[in-house]
Amino acid sequence: MQKYAVYDKEEIKKSIVSKLQRHNGCSLAEATEKQIYNAVADTVRDQIMNKLVATRQAVKQQKGKQLYYLSVEFLMGRSLHSNILNLCETAEYKQAFDELGLNLQDILHEEPEPGLGNGGLGRLAACFMDSLATEDLPAMGCTIRYEYGLFRQRIIDGQQVELPDTWLDNGNAWEVPKPEESFEIRFGGRLEEDWSSGDLHVKLVDYTPVIAMPYDMPVVGYDTDTVDVLRMWSARSPREIDLKRFGEGQYQKALEVRGLAEVLCKVLYPEDDHWAGKSLRLNQHYFFTSATVQYIIAAYKRDFGPDLHGLPDKAVIHINDTHPGLAIPELMRILMDEEGFSWEDAESVVSHMVAYTNHTIMQEALERWPEDMMRAQLPRIYQILQEMNRRLCEKLWKAYPGEWNRIAGMAILAYGQVHMANLCVAYTFSTNGVSQLHGDILKRSTFADYYGVMPEKFSAITNGITHRRWLMLANPGLTSLVCEAIGDGWVKEPERLKELLKYKDDAAFQENFAQVKADNKRRLSQWLILSQSDGFDPSFMVDTQAKRLHEYKRQLLNALHLLVLYNRIADDPNFTMPPRCVIFGAKASPGYRRAKQIIHFINAVGRLIAAHPRANKMLKVIFLENYCVSAAEVLIPATELSEQISTATKEASGTGNMKFMMNGALTIGTLDGANVEMDEAVGRENIYIFGARAHEVEAIYQGGLYQASDVFERNQEVRKAMTQMIDGTLAEPGTFNELYHSLLFGEHGGMADPYLVLKDFGSYTMAQERVNADYLNPQKWLSMAIANTACSGYFSSDRTIAEYNEKIWRLDPIEW
Ligand code: 26Q
């Protein structure tokens, strides 16, 4: 097991006290919570650093292949608790804290959360890092050190207001700056041909240089000595150039250079739904990608010598969606322009080294850049893309002779745009979907033409979540209960959670399970009272929809259903249902009007219900402000019903769905993304499936067989609720006109109700009625809930990572 740096409680206590003395010049009694947090984090960090050094030495010695996982987002969440957990020191720290008179929870809450991601894609990257380290795989995550993460959300008068996320204000206890591993990144400029050596060399002149400086954050494996690293690149202006230019009187130019460096890593873009050709965003992508590729080459040379032909045996690059796709032409550029490779040799190295995962089939989210922008900002990269495109189209022409349209759809450059997904499919050795259904859709639709010529590249590996953060850390009550019942084998082999199945109808186990859920509900309610002065009655069922706000995720379906329930209660004094607290957690991209209207609508429905004396005895709506990783850790363990209700085909996988399942929530959901596999894992009798299936949705989109107005006319409850949207029942008349119109008439010439909210409304309502009936039968409900936890082990990211490694990366685990 672990060889390095196990501290006992005495060492922990001594370290905390002495750090307070040395760093803050104060005693424990005098210290603020923040100072104590820093002393504790520093103590944990000392333990980690010992292992980090050991890991680096072991990797060097074993000369294995390294993974570089590139992602423009890593939504890590707080580190202190998970680091203590993964060091297997929870008990020691608890004891030390008790003896020092400290409260662990209070101190954990002092840590600012790094929100360096929007949602699923970024959180997946974080879960992957946890599993990579735990599986002893040598890996480095590579990203941007944003000064401001995703905005903080407040709800004021029912509407979203955005505030800046200043997570670095008090420093980051976990990062280690590595100025000696900085690289220069070049933007803009012009190309000059240089024949001075006899051969043609392309030279970039008059460019704007920016220095990329890395900060490393350790990622601790669970119960092992492996510590991997998340490398976050930060931009600085090159000082020498400043000085030189100032010396020459070119103040203006010097300030321009400084300008780019200053804005480059300022802020994470808050859109995860929609592509917008922002030139700064293109610069961000190139910045961290180029820095990473330069580092990969330098590290290879350091460890294996100057001949780079063996690179694919020692390094594999994984790109998390297309955003780091410029790694492909950047690697070509360095190999050809700086290392003297021929085109063919460079292409062979690159196409054996890079693998790609796609996370969306939504056309509007596919990354495309105007060719003019690419040419102006990255002239050499653009030139390489042109040549890659020329050669690609030549090959495609042979496969699809004469089919110009098809080839244009597969090209890297077409219709004045750079099509990043085509670049990635064409020049990587592996293209993956994130669930089985998503993988099938990629093959039969999004990349069908590519699948026709290179079928061997395609695979689907279903996403996962780290059960360490999402069960052990977030839900200690359930964790202990599970361990009492089946031991702790599942911690290392999560599929062994299955062993719980034999307790699903055991009365004593059920009672304890219910107790844990009740405790978690109380904890959530108290947390909500503290954070937004609004708790709930813990005897209410907790029904949660927590995820980014998107039309395709259909928060509107949920809210419209609440309005219908309200009407049933208001119109019928004898109507009853098991009381429910419906919680929404969702941020909308600041520029996404429709999403913001939906937030407003949810809050308006909530207000209406709260004001009605009988309705508020059966229903309560809470909009949880600023949904983020830390909020999820409190919310998910308390949830009894999980809403996973996207329009089938639209949610590539979903990962929140897995977290709720693992914590014993039942799912009401469509057969979309990984819900399909959750349904298979737990059995149809333990999940509430409703709505149009993927093939029906595809048929509707193709054939226009669906008329939203038919539902409006036939379903009187829908008609009434929709009319209330616009007649002043909820807000000033007119407030929700756009929502109403999009459901009934469509917009911009598109179809009415494009996400099939009304189409699925009837079957959603019926599924909710089944939920209510089952909730009235606690034995049945608990049995189903336990089955969900028991069958969730497959969705551990340890399984996902094992599959990626077996099918794609082929890394050898570090041997300890
Ligand atoms: C688009 C254009 C230019 C630059 C960036 C982007 C951009 C940025 C972020 C596009 C998409 C995203 C984020 C996508 C995302 O989070 N997708 C989710 O990924 C999860 C992990 O695989 C899945 O579980 C979700 O189903 C999927 O929606």
mmCIF file of C-alpha atoms in Angstrom, residues 403-598:
data_model
loop_
_atom_site.group_PDB
_atom_site.id
_atom_site.type_symbol
_atom_site.label_atom_id
_atom_site.label_comp_id
_atom_site.label_asym_id
_atom_site.label_seq_id
_atom_site.Cartn_x
_atom_site.Cartn_y
_atom_site.Cartn_z
ATOM 1 C CA GLU A 403 -19.824 13.887 -54.370
ATOM 2 C CA TRP A 404 -18.857 17.494 -53.806
ATOM 3 C CA ASN A 405 -21.531 18.234 -51.269
ATOM 4 C CA ARG A 406 -20.681 15.278 -49.151
ATOM 5 C CA ILE A 407 -16.982 16.147 -49.252
ATOM 6 C CA ALA A 408 -17.680 19.782 -48.356
ATOM 7 C CA GLY A 409 -19.584 18.523 -45.320
ATOM 8 C CA MET A 410 -16.537 16.500 -44.256
ATOM 9 C CA ALA A 411 -13.906 19.121 -45.051
ATOM 10 C CA ILE A 412 -11.836 21.088 -42.556
ATOM 11 C CA LEU A 413 -12.282 24.273 -44.545
ATOM 12 C CA ALA A 414 -15.592 24.922 -46.256
ATOM 13 C CA TYR A 415 -17.921 27.849 -46.794
ATOM 14 C CA GLY A 416 -15.409 30.233 -45.248
ATOM 15 C CA GLN A 417 -15.188 28.356 -41.960
ATOM 16 C CA VAL A 418 -12.773 26.071 -40.142
ATOM 17 C CA HIS A 419 -14.760 23.054 -39.027
ATOM 18 C CA MET A 420 -13.047 21.785 -35.874
ATOM 19 C CA ALA A 421 -15.018 18.543 -35.510
ATOM 20 C CA ASN A 422 -14.037 17.447 -39.018
ATOM 21 C CA LEU A 423 -10.400 18.250 -38.271
ATOM 22 C CA CYS A 424 -10.596 16.123 -35.138
ATOM 23 C CA VAL A 425 -12.296 13.113 -36.715
ATOM 24 C CA ALA A 426 -10.006 13.148 -39.732
ATOM 25 C CA TYR A 427 -6.667 13.521 -37.969
ATOM 26 C CA THR A 428 -7.050 11.646 -34.680
ATOM 27 C CA PHE A 429 -6.844 7.880 -34.273
ATOM 28 C CA SER A 430 -9.977 7.638 -32.161
ATOM 29 C CA THR A 431 -13.336 9.408 -32.014
ATOM 30 C CA ASN A 432 -15.526 8.600 -29.026
ATOM 31 C CA GLY A 433 -19.063 9.126 -27.934
ATOM 32 C CA VAL A 434 -19.922 9.513 -24.248
ATOM 33 C CA SER A 435 -22.758 6.966 -24.006
ATOM 34 C CA GLN A 436 -23.864 4.058 -26.164
ATOM 35 C CA LEU A 437 -26.755 5.995 -27.657
ATOM 36 C CA HIS A 438 -24.567 9.013 -28.330
ATOM 37 C CA GLY A 439 -21.959 6.794 -29.993
ATOM 38 C CA ASP A 440 -24.649 5.332 -32.249
ATOM 39 C CA ILE A 441 -25.924 8.785 -33.193
ATOM 40 C CA LEU A 442 -22.392 9.903 -34.061
ATOM 41 C CA LYS A 443 -22.076 6.915 -36.387
ATOM 42 C CA ARG A 444 -25.459 7.042 -38.018
ATOM 43 C CA SER A 445 -25.890 10.777 -38.212
ATOM 44 C CA THR A 446 -23.372 13.436 -37.069
ATOM 45 C CA PHE A 447 -20.297 11.718 -38.552
ATOM 46 C CA ALA A 448 -22.047 9.180 -40.790
ATOM 47 C CA ASP A 449 -19.928 10.043 -43.833
ATOM 48 C CA TYR A 450 -16.743 9.614 -41.828
ATOM 49 C CA TYR A 451 -18.013 6.375 -40.372
ATOM 50 C CA GLY A 452 -18.375 5.165 -43.956
ATOM 51 C CA VAL A 453 -14.656 5.625 -44.680
ATOM 52 C CA MET A 454 -12.977 5.049 -41.323
ATOM 53 C CA PRO A 455 -15.300 2.896 -39.183
ATOM 54 C CA GLU A 456 -12.445 1.544 -37.069
ATOM 55 C CA LYS A 457 -11.908 4.917 -35.423
ATOM 56 C CA PHE A 458 -15.284 5.104 -33.757
ATOM 57 C CA SER A 459 -16.121 3.958 -30.270
ATOM 58 C CA ALA A 460 -18.446 4.802 -27.433
ATOM 59 C CA ILE A 461 -17.334 4.766 -23.823
ATOM 60 C CA THR A 462 -20.022 5.651 -21.359
ATOM 61 C CA ASN A 463 -19.166 8.490 -18.980
ATOM 62 C CA GLY A 464 -18.761 7.986 -15.271
ATOM 63 C CA ILE A 465 -18.415 9.886 -12.013
ATOM 64 C CA THR A 466 -15.986 9.440 -9.167
ATOM 65 C CA HIS A 467 -17.784 7.603 -6.399
ATOM 66 C CA ARG A 468 -15.174 8.956 -3.991
ATOM 67 C CA ARG A 469 -16.402 12.546 -4.241
ATOM 68 C CA TRP A 470 -20.030 11.784 -5.117
ATOM 69 C CA LEU A 471 -20.703 9.077 -2.578
ATOM 70 C CA MET A 472 -17.959 8.807 0.047
ATOM 71 C CA LEU A 473 -17.324 12.513 0.489
ATOM 72 C CA ALA A 474 -20.790 13.915 -0.205
ATOM 73 C CA ASN A 475 -22.761 11.246 1.619
ATOM 74 C CA PRO A 476 -20.850 9.907 4.631
ATOM 75 C CA GLY A 477 -24.071 8.584 6.174
ATOM 76 C CA LEU A 478 -24.876 6.342 3.244
ATOM 77 C CA THR A 479 -21.212 5.373 2.943
ATOM 78 C CA SER A 480 -21.120 4.049 6.510
ATOM 79 C CA LEU A 481 -24.416 2.277 6.083
ATOM 80 C CA VAL A 482 -23.214 0.539 2.927
ATOM 81 C CA CYS A 483 -19.961 -0.460 4.617
ATOM 82 C CA GLU A 484 -21.838 -1.912 7.598
ATOM 83 C CA ALA A 485 -23.935 -4.025 5.250
ATOM 84 C CA ILE A 486 -21.453 -5.274 2.656
ATOM 85 C CA GLY A 487 -18.011 -4.247 3.877
ATOM 86 C CA ASP A 488 -15.742 -1.864 1.979
ATOM 87 C CA GLY A 489 -14.811 -3.953 -1.066
ATOM 88 C CA TRP A 490 -16.944 -1.632 -3.228
ATOM 89 C CA VAL A 491 -14.635 1.289 -2.486
ATOM 90 C CA LYS A 492 -11.969 -0.256 -4.719
ATOM 91 C CA GLU A 493 -14.391 -2.185 -6.931
ATOM 92 C CA PRO A 494 -17.512 -0.046 -7.168
ATOM 93 C CA GLU A 495 -19.471 -2.640 -9.128
ATOM 94 C CA ARG A 496 -19.593 -4.594 -5.879
ATOM 95 C CA LEU A 497 -22.241 -2.127 -4.707
ATOM 96 C CA LYS A 498 -24.415 -4.802 -6.336
ATOM 97 C CA GLU A 499 -24.051 -6.781 -3.123
ATOM 98 C CA LEU A 500 -26.542 -4.330 -1.611
ATOM 99 C CA LEU A 501 -29.303 -5.844 -3.703
ATOM 100 C CA LYS A 502 -29.868 -8.552 -1.145
ATOM 101 C CA TYR A 503 -30.776 -5.868 1.412
ATOM 102 C CA LYS A 504 -33.220 -3.943 -0.707
ATOM 103 C CA ASP A 505 -36.233 -5.530 0.985
ATOM 104 C CA ASP A 506 -34.634 -5.908 4.406
ATOM 105 C CA ALA A 507 -36.762 -3.924 6.875
ATOM 106 C CA ALA A 508 -33.897 -2.900 9.144
ATOM 107 C CA PHE A 509 -31.697 -1.826 6.255
ATOM 108 C CA GLN A 510 -34.564 0.096 4.708
ATOM 109 C CA GLU A 511 -35.150 1.915 7.944
ATOM 110 C CA ASN A 512 -31.504 2.951 8.193
ATOM 111 C CA PHE A 513 -31.480 3.975 4.562
ATOM 112 C CA ALA A 514 -34.551 6.150 5.143
ATOM 113 C CA GLN A 515 -32.872 7.651 8.192
ATOM 114 C CA VAL A 516 -29.798 8.642 6.181
ATOM 115 C CA LYS A 517 -31.996 10.252 3.533
ATOM 116 C CA ALA A 518 -33.951 12.133 6.186
ATOM 117 C CA ASP A 519 -30.704 13.417 7.747
ATOM 118 C CA ASN A 520 -29.459 14.566 4.357
ATOM 119 C CA LYS A 521 -32.747 16.347 3.701
ATOM 120 C CA ARG A 522 -32.477 18.194 6.997
ATOM 121 C CA ARG A 523 -28.883 19.109 6.228
ATOM 122 C CA LEU A 524 -29.958 20.497 2.843
ATOM 123 C CA SER A 525 -32.804 22.497 4.306
ATOM 124 C CA GLN A 526 -30.519 24.037 6.921
ATOM 125 C CA TRP A 527 -27.928 24.813 4.283
ATOM 126 C CA LEU A 528 -30.595 26.528 2.154
ATOM 127 C CA ILE A 529 -31.764 28.568 5.117
ATOM 128 C CA LEU A 530 -28.201 29.744 5.726
ATOM 129 C CA SER A 531 -27.367 30.442 2.097
ATOM 130 C CA GLN A 532 -30.634 31.866 0.788
ATOM 131 C CA SER A 533 -33.004 32.113 3.747
ATOM 132 C CA ASP A 534 -35.373 29.521 2.337
ATOM 133 C CA GLY A 535 -35.644 25.994 3.685
ATOM 134 C CA PHE A 536 -38.323 23.325 3.329
ATOM 135 C CA ASP A 537 -40.268 20.873 5.428
ATOM 136 C CA PRO A 538 -38.117 17.707 5.477
ATOM 137 C CA SER A 539 -41.220 15.528 5.369
ATOM 138 C CA PHE A 540 -41.699 16.686 1.743
ATOM 139 C CA MET A 541 -40.342 14.530 -1.054
ATOM 140 C CA VAL A 542 -37.254 16.208 -2.550
ATOM 141 C CA ASP A 543 -37.532 16.345 -6.318
ATOM 142 C CA THR A 544 -34.528 17.930 -8.048
ATOM 143 C CA GLN A 545 -33.562 19.142 -11.471
ATOM 144 C CA ALA A 546 -30.011 20.487 -11.283
ATOM 145 C CA LYS A 547 -27.997 21.137 -14.430
ATOM 146 C CA ARG A 548 -27.254 24.003 -16.823
ATOM 147 C CA LEU A 549 -30.314 25.738 -18.149
ATOM 148 C CA HIS A 550 -30.990 24.683 -21.728
ATOM 149 C CA GLU A 551 -34.129 24.390 -23.735
ATOM 150 C CA TYR A 552 -33.234 20.804 -24.619
ATOM 151 C CA LYS A 553 -32.930 19.844 -20.942
ATOM 152 C CA ARG A 554 -36.539 20.945 -20.601
ATOM 153 C CA GLN A 555 -36.719 22.662 -17.245
ATOM 154 C CA LEU A 556 -39.807 24.185 -18.890
ATOM 155 C CA LEU A 557 -41.528 20.793 -18.982
ATOM 156 C CA ASN A 558 -41.006 20.442 -15.239
ATOM 157 C CA ALA A 559 -42.216 23.995 -14.517
ATOM 158 C CA LEU A 560 -45.249 23.696 -16.766
ATOM 159 C CA HIS A 561 -46.181 20.494 -14.970
ATOM 160 C CA LEU A 562 -45.964 22.354 -11.648
ATOM 161 C CA LEU A 563 -48.361 24.946 -12.960
ATOM 162 C CA VAL A 564 -50.777 22.188 -13.959
ATOM 163 C CA LEU A 565 -50.499 20.672 -10.471
ATOM 164 C CA TYR A 566 -51.172 24.071 -8.980
ATOM 165 C CA ASN A 567 -54.335 24.342 -11.043
ATOM 166 C CA ARG A 568 -55.492 20.902 -9.941
ATOM 167 C CA ILE A 569 -55.080 21.950 -6.324
ATOM 168 C CA ALA A 570 -56.582 25.391 -6.778
ATOM 169 C CA ASP A 571 -59.551 24.122 -8.769
ATOM 170 C CA ASP A 572 -60.389 21.123 -6.590
ATOM 171 C CA PRO A 573 -60.553 21.519 -2.799
ATOM 172 C CA ASN A 574 -60.394 17.724 -2.411
ATOM 173 C CA PHE A 575 -57.269 17.190 -4.498
ATOM 174 C CA THR A 576 -54.319 15.747 -2.603
ATOM 175 C CA MET A 577 -50.864 14.468 -3.427
ATOM 176 C CA PRO A 578 -47.807 13.507 -1.378
ATOM 177 C CA PRO A 579 -46.127 16.830 -0.546
ATOM 178 C CA ARG A 580 -43.102 17.707 -2.641
ATOM 179 C CA CYS A 581 -40.337 20.225 -2.624
ATOM 180 C CA VAL A 582 -39.203 20.767 -6.201
ATOM 181 C CA ILE A 583 -35.708 22.180 -6.407
ATOM 182 C CA PHE A 584 -34.157 23.727 -9.478
ATOM 183 C CA GLY A 585 -30.460 24.518 -9.709
ATOM 184 C CA ALA A 586 -29.421 26.018 -13.032
ATOM 185 C CA LYS A 587 -27.251 28.742 -14.464
ATOM 186 C CA ALA A 588 -28.148 30.273 -17.816
ATOM 187 C CA SER A 589 -25.501 31.634 -20.163
ATOM 188 C CA PRO A 590 -25.754 35.409 -19.717
ATOM 189 C CA GLY A 591 -26.626 35.907 -23.378
ATOM 190 C CA TYR A 592 -29.185 33.101 -23.655
ATOM 191 C CA ARG A 593 -32.486 35.018 -23.492
ATOM 192 C CA ARG A 594 -34.799 32.062 -23.611
ATOM 193 C CA ALA A 595 -32.943 30.305 -20.784
ATOM 194 C CA LYS A 596 -33.204 33.385 -18.617
ATOM 195 C CA GLN A 597 -36.920 33.612 -19.325
ATOM 196 C CA ILE A 598 -37.316 30.027 -18.182
#
